[in-house]
CSV table of C-alpha atoms in Angstrom, one decimal:
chain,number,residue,atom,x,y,z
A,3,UNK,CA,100.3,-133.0,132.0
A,4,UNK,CA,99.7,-135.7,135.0
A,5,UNK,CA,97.0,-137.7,136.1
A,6,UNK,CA,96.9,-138.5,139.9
A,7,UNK,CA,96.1,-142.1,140.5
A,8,UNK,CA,94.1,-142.5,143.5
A,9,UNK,CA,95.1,-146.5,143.9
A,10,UNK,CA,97.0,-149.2,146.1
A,11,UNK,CA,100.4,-150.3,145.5
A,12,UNK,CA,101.4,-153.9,146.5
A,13,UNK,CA,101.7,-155.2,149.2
A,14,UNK,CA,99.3,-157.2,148.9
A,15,UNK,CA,99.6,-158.3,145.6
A,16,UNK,CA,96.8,-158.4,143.1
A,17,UNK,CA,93.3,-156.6,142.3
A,18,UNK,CA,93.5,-152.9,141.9
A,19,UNK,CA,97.6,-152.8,143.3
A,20,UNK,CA,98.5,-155.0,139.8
A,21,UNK,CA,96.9,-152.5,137.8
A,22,UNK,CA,98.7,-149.4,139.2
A,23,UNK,CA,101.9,-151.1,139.0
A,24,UNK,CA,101.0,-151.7,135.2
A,25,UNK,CA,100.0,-148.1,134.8
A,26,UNK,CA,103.4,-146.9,135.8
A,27,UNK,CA,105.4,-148.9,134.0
A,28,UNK,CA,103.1,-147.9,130.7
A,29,UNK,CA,104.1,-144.6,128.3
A,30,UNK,CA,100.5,-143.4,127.6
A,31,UNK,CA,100.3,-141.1,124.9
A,32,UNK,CA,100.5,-137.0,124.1
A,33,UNK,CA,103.3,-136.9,127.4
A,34,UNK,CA,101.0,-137.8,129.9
A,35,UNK,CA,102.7,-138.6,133.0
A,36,UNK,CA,101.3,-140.8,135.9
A,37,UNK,CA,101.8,-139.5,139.7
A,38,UNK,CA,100.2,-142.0,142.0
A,39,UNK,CA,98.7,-141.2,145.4
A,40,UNK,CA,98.9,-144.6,147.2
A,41,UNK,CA,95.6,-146.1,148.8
A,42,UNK,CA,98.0,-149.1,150.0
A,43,UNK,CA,95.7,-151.3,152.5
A,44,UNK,CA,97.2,-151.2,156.4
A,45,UNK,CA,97.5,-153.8,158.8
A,46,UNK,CA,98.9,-157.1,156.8
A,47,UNK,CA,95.2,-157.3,155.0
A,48,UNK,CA,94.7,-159.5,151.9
A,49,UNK,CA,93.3,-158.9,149.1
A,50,UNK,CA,91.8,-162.9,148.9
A,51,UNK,CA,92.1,-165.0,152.6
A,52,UNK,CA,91.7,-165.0,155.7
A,53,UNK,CA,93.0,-161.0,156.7
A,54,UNK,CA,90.3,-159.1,154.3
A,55,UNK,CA,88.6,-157.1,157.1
A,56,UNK,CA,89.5,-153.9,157.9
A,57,UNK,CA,90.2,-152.3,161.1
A,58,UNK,CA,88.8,-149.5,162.1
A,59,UNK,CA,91.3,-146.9,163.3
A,60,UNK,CA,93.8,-148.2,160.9
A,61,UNK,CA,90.9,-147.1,158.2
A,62,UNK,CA,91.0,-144.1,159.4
A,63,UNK,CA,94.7,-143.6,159.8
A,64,UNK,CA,94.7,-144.8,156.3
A,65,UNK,CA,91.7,-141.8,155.3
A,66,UNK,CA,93.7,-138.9,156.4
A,67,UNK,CA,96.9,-139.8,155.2
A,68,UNK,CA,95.4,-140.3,151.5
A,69,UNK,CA,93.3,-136.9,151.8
A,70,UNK,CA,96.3,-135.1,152.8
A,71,UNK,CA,98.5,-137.0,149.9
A,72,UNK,CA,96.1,-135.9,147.9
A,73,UNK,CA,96.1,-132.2,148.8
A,74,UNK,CA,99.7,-132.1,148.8
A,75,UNK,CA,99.6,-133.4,145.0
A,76,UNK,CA,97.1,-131.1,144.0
A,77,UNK,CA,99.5,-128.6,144.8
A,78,UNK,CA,101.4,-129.1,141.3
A,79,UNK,CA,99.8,-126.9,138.4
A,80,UNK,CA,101.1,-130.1,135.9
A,81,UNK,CA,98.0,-132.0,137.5
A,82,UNK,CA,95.1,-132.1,136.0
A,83,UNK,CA,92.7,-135.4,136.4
A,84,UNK,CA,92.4,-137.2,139.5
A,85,UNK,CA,91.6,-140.5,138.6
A,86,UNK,CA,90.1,-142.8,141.2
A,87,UNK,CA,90.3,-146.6,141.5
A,88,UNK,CA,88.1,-148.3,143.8
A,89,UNK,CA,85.4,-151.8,144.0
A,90,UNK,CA,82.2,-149.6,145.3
A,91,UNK,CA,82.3,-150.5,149.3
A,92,UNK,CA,80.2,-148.2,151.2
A,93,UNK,CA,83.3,-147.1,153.2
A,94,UNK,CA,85.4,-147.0,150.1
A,95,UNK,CA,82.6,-144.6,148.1
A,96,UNK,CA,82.5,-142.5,151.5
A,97,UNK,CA,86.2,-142.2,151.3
A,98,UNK,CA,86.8,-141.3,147.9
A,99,UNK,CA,83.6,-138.6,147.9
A,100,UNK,CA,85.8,-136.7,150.2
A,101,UNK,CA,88.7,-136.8,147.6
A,102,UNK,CA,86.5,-135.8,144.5
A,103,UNK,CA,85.7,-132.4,146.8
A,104,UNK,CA,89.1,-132.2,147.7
A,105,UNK,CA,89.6,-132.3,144.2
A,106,UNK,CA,87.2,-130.0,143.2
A,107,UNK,CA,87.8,-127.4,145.7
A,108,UNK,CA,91.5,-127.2,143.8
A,109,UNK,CA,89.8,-127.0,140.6
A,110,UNK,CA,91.1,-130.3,139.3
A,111,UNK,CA,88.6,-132.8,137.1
A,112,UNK,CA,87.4,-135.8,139.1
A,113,UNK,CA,87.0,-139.7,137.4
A,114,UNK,CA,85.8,-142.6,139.3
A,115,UNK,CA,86.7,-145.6,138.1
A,116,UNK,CA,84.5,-148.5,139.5
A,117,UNK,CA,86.4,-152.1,139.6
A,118,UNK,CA,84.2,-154.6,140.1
A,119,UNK,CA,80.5,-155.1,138.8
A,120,UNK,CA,78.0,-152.5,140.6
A,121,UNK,CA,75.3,-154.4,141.4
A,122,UNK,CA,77.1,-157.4,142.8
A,123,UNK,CA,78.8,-154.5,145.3
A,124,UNK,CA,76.2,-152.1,145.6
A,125,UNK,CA,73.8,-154.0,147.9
A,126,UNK,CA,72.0,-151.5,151.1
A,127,UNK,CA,70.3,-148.6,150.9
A,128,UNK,CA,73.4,-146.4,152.4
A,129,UNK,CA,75.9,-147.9,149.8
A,130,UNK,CA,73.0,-146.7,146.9
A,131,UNK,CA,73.1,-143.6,148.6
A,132,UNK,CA,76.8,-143.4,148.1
A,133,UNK,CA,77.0,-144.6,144.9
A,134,UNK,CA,75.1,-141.7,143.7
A,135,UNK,CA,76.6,-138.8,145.3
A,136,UNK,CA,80.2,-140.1,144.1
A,137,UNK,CA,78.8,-140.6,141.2
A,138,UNK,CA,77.4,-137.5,140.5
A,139,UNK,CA,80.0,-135.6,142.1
A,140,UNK,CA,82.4,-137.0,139.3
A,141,UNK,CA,83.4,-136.0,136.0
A,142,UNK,CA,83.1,-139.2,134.7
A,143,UNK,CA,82.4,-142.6,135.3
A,144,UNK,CA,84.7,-145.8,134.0
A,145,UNK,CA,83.4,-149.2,134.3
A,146,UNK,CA,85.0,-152.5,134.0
A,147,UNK,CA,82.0,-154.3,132.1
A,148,UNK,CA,78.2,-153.4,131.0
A,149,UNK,CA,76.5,-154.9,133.5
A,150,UNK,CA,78.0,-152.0,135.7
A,151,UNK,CA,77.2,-149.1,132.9
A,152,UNK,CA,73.5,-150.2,132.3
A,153,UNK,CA,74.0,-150.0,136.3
A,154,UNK,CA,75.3,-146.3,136.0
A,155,UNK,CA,73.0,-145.2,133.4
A,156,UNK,CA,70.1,-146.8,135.8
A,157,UNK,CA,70.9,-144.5,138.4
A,158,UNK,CA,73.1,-142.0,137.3
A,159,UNK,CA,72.9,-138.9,134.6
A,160,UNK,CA,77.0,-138.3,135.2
A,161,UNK,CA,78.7,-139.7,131.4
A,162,UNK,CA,80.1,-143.7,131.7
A,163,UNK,CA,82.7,-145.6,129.1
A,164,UNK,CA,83.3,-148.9,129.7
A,165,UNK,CA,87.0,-149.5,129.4
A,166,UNK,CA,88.6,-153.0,130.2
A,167,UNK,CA,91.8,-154.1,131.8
A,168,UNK,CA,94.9,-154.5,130.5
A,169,UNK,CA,97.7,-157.0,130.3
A,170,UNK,CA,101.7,-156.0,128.8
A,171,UNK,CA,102.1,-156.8,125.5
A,172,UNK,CA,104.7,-158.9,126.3
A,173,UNK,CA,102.3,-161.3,127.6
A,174,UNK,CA,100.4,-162.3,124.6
A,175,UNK,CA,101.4,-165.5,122.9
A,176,UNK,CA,104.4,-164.3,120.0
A,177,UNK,CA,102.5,-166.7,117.2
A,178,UNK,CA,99.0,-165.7,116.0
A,179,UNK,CA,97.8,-169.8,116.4
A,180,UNK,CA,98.5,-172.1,119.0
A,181,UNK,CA,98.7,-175.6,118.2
A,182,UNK,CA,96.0,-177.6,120.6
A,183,UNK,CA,96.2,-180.8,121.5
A,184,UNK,CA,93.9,-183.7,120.3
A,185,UNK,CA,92.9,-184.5,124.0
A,186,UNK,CA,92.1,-182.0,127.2
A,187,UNK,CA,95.2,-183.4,129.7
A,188,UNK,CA,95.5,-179.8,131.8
A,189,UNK,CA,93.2,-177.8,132.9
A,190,UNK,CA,94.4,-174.5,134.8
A,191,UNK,CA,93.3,-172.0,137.3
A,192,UNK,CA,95.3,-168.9,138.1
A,193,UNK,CA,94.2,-166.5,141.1
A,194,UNK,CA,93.0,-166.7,144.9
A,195,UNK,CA,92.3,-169.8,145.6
A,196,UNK,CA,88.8,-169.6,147.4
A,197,UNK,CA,85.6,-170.5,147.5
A,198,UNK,CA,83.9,-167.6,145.5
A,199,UNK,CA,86.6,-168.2,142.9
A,200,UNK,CA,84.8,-171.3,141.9
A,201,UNK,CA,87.4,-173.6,143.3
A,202,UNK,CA,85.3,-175.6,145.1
A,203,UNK,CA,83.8,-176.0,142.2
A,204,UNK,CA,86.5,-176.6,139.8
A,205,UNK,CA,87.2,-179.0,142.3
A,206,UNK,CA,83.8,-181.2,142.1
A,207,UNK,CA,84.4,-181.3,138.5
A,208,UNK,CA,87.4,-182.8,138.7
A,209,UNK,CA,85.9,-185.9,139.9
A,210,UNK,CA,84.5,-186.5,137.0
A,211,UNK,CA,87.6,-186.2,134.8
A,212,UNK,CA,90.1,-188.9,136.7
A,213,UNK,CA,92.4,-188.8,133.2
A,214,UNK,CA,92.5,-184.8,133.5
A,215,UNK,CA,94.7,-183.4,135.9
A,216,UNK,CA,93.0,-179.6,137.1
A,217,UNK,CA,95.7,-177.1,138.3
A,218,UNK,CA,94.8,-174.4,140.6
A,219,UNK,CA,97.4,-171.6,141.0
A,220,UNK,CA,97.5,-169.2,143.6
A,221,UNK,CA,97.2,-169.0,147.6
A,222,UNK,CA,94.2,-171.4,148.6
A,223,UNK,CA,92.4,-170.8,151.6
A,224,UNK,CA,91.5,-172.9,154.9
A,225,UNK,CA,88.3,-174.3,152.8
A,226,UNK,CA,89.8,-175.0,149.9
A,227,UNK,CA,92.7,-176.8,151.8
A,228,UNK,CA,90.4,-178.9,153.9
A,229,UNK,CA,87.9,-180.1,151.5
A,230,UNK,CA,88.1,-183.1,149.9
A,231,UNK,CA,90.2,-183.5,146.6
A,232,UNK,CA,90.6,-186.2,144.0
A,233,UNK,CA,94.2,-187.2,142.9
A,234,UNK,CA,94.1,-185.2,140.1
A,235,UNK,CA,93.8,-181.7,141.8
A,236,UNK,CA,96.5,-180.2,142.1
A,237,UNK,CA,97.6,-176.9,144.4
A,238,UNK,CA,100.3,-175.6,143.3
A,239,UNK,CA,100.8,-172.8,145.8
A,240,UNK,CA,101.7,-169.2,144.3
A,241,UNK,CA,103.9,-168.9,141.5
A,242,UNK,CA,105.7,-166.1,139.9
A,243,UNK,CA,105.2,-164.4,136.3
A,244,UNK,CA,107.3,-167.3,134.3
A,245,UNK,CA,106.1,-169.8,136.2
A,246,UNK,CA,102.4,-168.6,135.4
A,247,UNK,CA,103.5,-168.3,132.2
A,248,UNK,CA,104.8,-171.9,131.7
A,249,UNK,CA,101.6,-173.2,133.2
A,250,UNK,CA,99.3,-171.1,130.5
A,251,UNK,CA,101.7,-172.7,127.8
A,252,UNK,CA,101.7,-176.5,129.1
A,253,UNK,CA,97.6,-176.3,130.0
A,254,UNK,CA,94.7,-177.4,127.8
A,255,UNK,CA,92.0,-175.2,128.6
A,256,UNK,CA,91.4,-172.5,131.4
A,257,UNK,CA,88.6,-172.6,133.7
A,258,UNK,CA,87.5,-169.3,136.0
A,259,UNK,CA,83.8,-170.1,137.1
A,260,UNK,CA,84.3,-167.0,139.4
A,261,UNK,CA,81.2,-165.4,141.9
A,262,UNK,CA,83.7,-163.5,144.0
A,263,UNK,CA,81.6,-160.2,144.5
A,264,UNK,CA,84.3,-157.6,143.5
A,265,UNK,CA,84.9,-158.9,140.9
A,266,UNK,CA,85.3,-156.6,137.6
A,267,UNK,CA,87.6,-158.0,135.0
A,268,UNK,CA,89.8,-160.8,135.5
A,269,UNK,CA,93.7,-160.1,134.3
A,270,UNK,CA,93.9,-163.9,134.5
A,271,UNK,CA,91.2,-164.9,131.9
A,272,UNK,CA,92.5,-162.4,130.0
A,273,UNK,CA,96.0,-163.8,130.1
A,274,UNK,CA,95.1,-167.1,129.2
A,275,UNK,CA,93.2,-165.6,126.1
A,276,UNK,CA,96.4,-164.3,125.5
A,277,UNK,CA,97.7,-167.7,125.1
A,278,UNK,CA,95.4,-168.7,123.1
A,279,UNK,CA,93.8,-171.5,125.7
A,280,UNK,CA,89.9,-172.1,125.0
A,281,UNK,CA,88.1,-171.0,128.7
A,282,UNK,CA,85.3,-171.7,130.5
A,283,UNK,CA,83.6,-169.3,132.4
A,284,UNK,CA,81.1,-168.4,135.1
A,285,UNK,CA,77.6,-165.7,133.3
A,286,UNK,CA,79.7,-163.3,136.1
A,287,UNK,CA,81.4,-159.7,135.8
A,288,UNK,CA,83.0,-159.2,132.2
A,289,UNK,CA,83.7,-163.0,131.8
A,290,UNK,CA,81.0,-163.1,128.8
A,291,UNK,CA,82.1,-159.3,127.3
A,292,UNK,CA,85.4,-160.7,127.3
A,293,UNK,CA,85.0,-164.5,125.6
A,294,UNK,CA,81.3,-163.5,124.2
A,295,UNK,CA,80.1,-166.6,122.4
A,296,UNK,CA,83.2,-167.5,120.5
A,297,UNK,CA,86.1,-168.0,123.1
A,298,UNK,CA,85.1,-170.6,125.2
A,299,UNK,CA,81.9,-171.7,126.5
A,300,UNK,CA,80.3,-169.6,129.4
A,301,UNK,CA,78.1,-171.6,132.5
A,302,UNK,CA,75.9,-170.3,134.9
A,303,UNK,CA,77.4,-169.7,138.5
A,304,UNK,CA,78.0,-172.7,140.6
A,305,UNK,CA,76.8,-174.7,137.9
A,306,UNK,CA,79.1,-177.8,137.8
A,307,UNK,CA,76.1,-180.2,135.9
A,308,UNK,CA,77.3,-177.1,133.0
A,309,UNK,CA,80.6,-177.2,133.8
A,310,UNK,CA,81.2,-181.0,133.1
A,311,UNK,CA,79.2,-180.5,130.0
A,312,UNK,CA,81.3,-178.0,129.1
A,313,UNK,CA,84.3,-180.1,129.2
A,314,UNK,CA,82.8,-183.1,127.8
A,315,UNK,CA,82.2,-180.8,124.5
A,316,UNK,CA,84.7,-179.6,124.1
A,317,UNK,CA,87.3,-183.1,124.5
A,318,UNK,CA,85.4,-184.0,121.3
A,319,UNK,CA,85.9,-181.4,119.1
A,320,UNK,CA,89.3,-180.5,118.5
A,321,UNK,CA,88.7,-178.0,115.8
A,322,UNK,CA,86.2,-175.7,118.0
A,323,UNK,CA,88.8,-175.3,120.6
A,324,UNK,CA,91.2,-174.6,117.7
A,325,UNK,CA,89.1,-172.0,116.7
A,326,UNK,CA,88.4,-170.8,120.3
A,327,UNK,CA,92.0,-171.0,120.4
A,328,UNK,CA,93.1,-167.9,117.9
A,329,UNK,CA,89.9,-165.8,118.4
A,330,UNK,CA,90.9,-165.5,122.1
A,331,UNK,CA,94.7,-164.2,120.7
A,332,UNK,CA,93.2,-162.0,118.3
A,333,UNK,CA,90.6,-160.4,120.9
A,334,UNK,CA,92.9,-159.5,123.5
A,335,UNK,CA,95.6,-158.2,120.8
A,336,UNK,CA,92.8,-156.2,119.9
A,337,UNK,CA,91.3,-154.7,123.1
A,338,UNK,CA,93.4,-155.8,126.5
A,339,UNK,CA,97.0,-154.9,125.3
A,340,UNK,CA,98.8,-151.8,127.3
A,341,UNK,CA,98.4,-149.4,124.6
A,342,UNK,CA,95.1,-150.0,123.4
A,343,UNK,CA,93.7,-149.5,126.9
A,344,UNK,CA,96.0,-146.6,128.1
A,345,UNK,CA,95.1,-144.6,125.1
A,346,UNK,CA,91.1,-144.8,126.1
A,347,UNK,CA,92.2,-143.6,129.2
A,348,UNK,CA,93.9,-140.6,127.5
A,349,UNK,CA,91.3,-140.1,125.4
A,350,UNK,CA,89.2,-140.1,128.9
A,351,UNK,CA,91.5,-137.6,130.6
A,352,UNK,CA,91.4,-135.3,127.7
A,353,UNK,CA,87.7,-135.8,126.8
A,354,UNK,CA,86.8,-134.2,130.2
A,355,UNK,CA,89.7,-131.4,129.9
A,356,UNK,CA,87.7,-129.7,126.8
A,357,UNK,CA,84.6,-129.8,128.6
């Protein structure tokens, strides 16, 4: 049997494109094979920057090819699931409403998977509207944390799970402990580098910490880059996979005080839980379901007054981030790992099938 992702590929990199890329490199269970109808942005958009808006006959170009990719798919008797991956725009919902009835008129079942947190996305009357005819056009509804399902269940009758991300196995730190320093030197950032990433931010609190260096990784922005920075930020640009990975293993603690409004479930928290580093974290999208009270300390958005106190905390107790330290490796080997996740979605698929 097949599932038909409806999802971008790279370019650009990052968001929803990272997760299909995952998905087809994964082996999900019972022989179910993955067949991916490519929602690729046009145009040299970003997914974080400058380039975010969309063009309007390019959208449309863009429309027309997917429907009819989507058709042509449907064609195969081996699919049976159309699963769609989008963060709730009003244009985005509009879109992939047609799709579920292209679906439907082929006799196919129809999941929408909502990446980001509803309500942050959800905000006029018309994108409400849309929200609930997709919504209720679909077989089922996946969610990326439970602000967004007590969203769904506000305003929607159609059935919700709440499945998270997923990082590869081979991500998570080999040992069960990490061994943490006595003092906070490093303290990373991996992601866009903007300002409703909490940079700026990040960035503030750094003044405070001359002795800490504060790491941000990823492509900043023209704000980030003009604002004023203390010695001891440091931008180091984009990096690849080991590089990322040799950053998570040399830092002291991970900060990702995010209010970026699709945001749904950050891979890179969840990769520097992995690696067992102690995190603190904007009350934003899944960042609290994901470090709850135990894995870090979590601060109210744009909070830095928090954030310092955070910090200050945790220097002085070496045996909380300790502990912080191996419940974050034990929670993701428990509920972010490839097979964990990919196996919900089976479940998912399989779920609706019987109905």
């Amino acid at each position: 049997m097949k599932v038909v992702l409806l999802a971008p590929t790279p370019p650009p990199v990052g968001g929803i494109a990272g997760w299909t890329l995952r998905m087809q490199k994964a082996t999900l269970k019972n022989g179910w094979n993955v067949e991916v109808v490519d929602e690729k942005l046009l145009g040299n958009r970003e997914v974080f920057g400058s380039n975010t808006k969309p063009n309007l006959l390019m959208e449309i170009k863009r429309c027309f090819r997917i429907w009819k990719d989507l058709y042509k798919a449907l064609k195969d008797p081996e699919v049976k699931v159309v699963h769609s991956c989008i963060p709730a725009s009003t244009t985005g919902m509009l879109r992939e409403y047609i799709c579920a009835m292209i679906t439907k008129v082929r006799k196919r079942k129809f999941i929408i998977h909502y990446r980001c947190t509803l309500p942050n996305m959800v905000k006029s009357t018309a994108g409400l509207l849309m929200f609930q005819y997709l919504t209720k056009i679909s077989d089922l509804v996946i969610t990326l944390n439970s602000t967004s399902v007590d969203y769904v269940k506000k305003y929607s009758n159609t059935n919700v799970k709440l499945i998270p991300n997923f990082i590869e196995k081979d991500s998570v730190l080999d040992n069960e402990k990490r061994i943490i320093s006595n003092k906070i030197k490093r303290v990373l950032y991996v992601g866009g580098v903007i300002e409703s990433k909490g940079c700026c931010e990040i960035i503030n609190v750094a003044n405070s910490f001359p002795d800490i260096q504060f790491r941000l990784v990823g492509n900043p922005d023209k704000k980030v880059l003009e604002i004023d920075k203390p010695a001891n930020v440091i931008l180091c640009g984009e990096k690849n996979r080991e590089e990322v990975q040799q950053e998570l293993v040399k830092a002291d603690l991970f900060m990702f005080v995010s209010y970026f409004p699709g945001e749904g479930f950050s891979n890179a928290l969840a990769e520097a839980m992995s690696y067992g580093l102690p995190c603190i974290v904007s009350d934003w999208a899944a960042n609290h379901d994901m470090i709850e009270e135990y894995g870090g300390i979590v601060v109210s958005v744009k909070d830095v007054g928090a954030m310092i106190k955070a910090i200050e905390e945790l220097a002085n107790d070496r045996n909380r981030r300790q502990r912080q330290s191996e419940w974050n490796i034990k929670k993701v080997k428990e509920n972010y790992v490839d097979n964990i996740v990919t196996d919900q979605y089976v479940d998912a698929y399989e779920s609706i099938l019987e109905n």
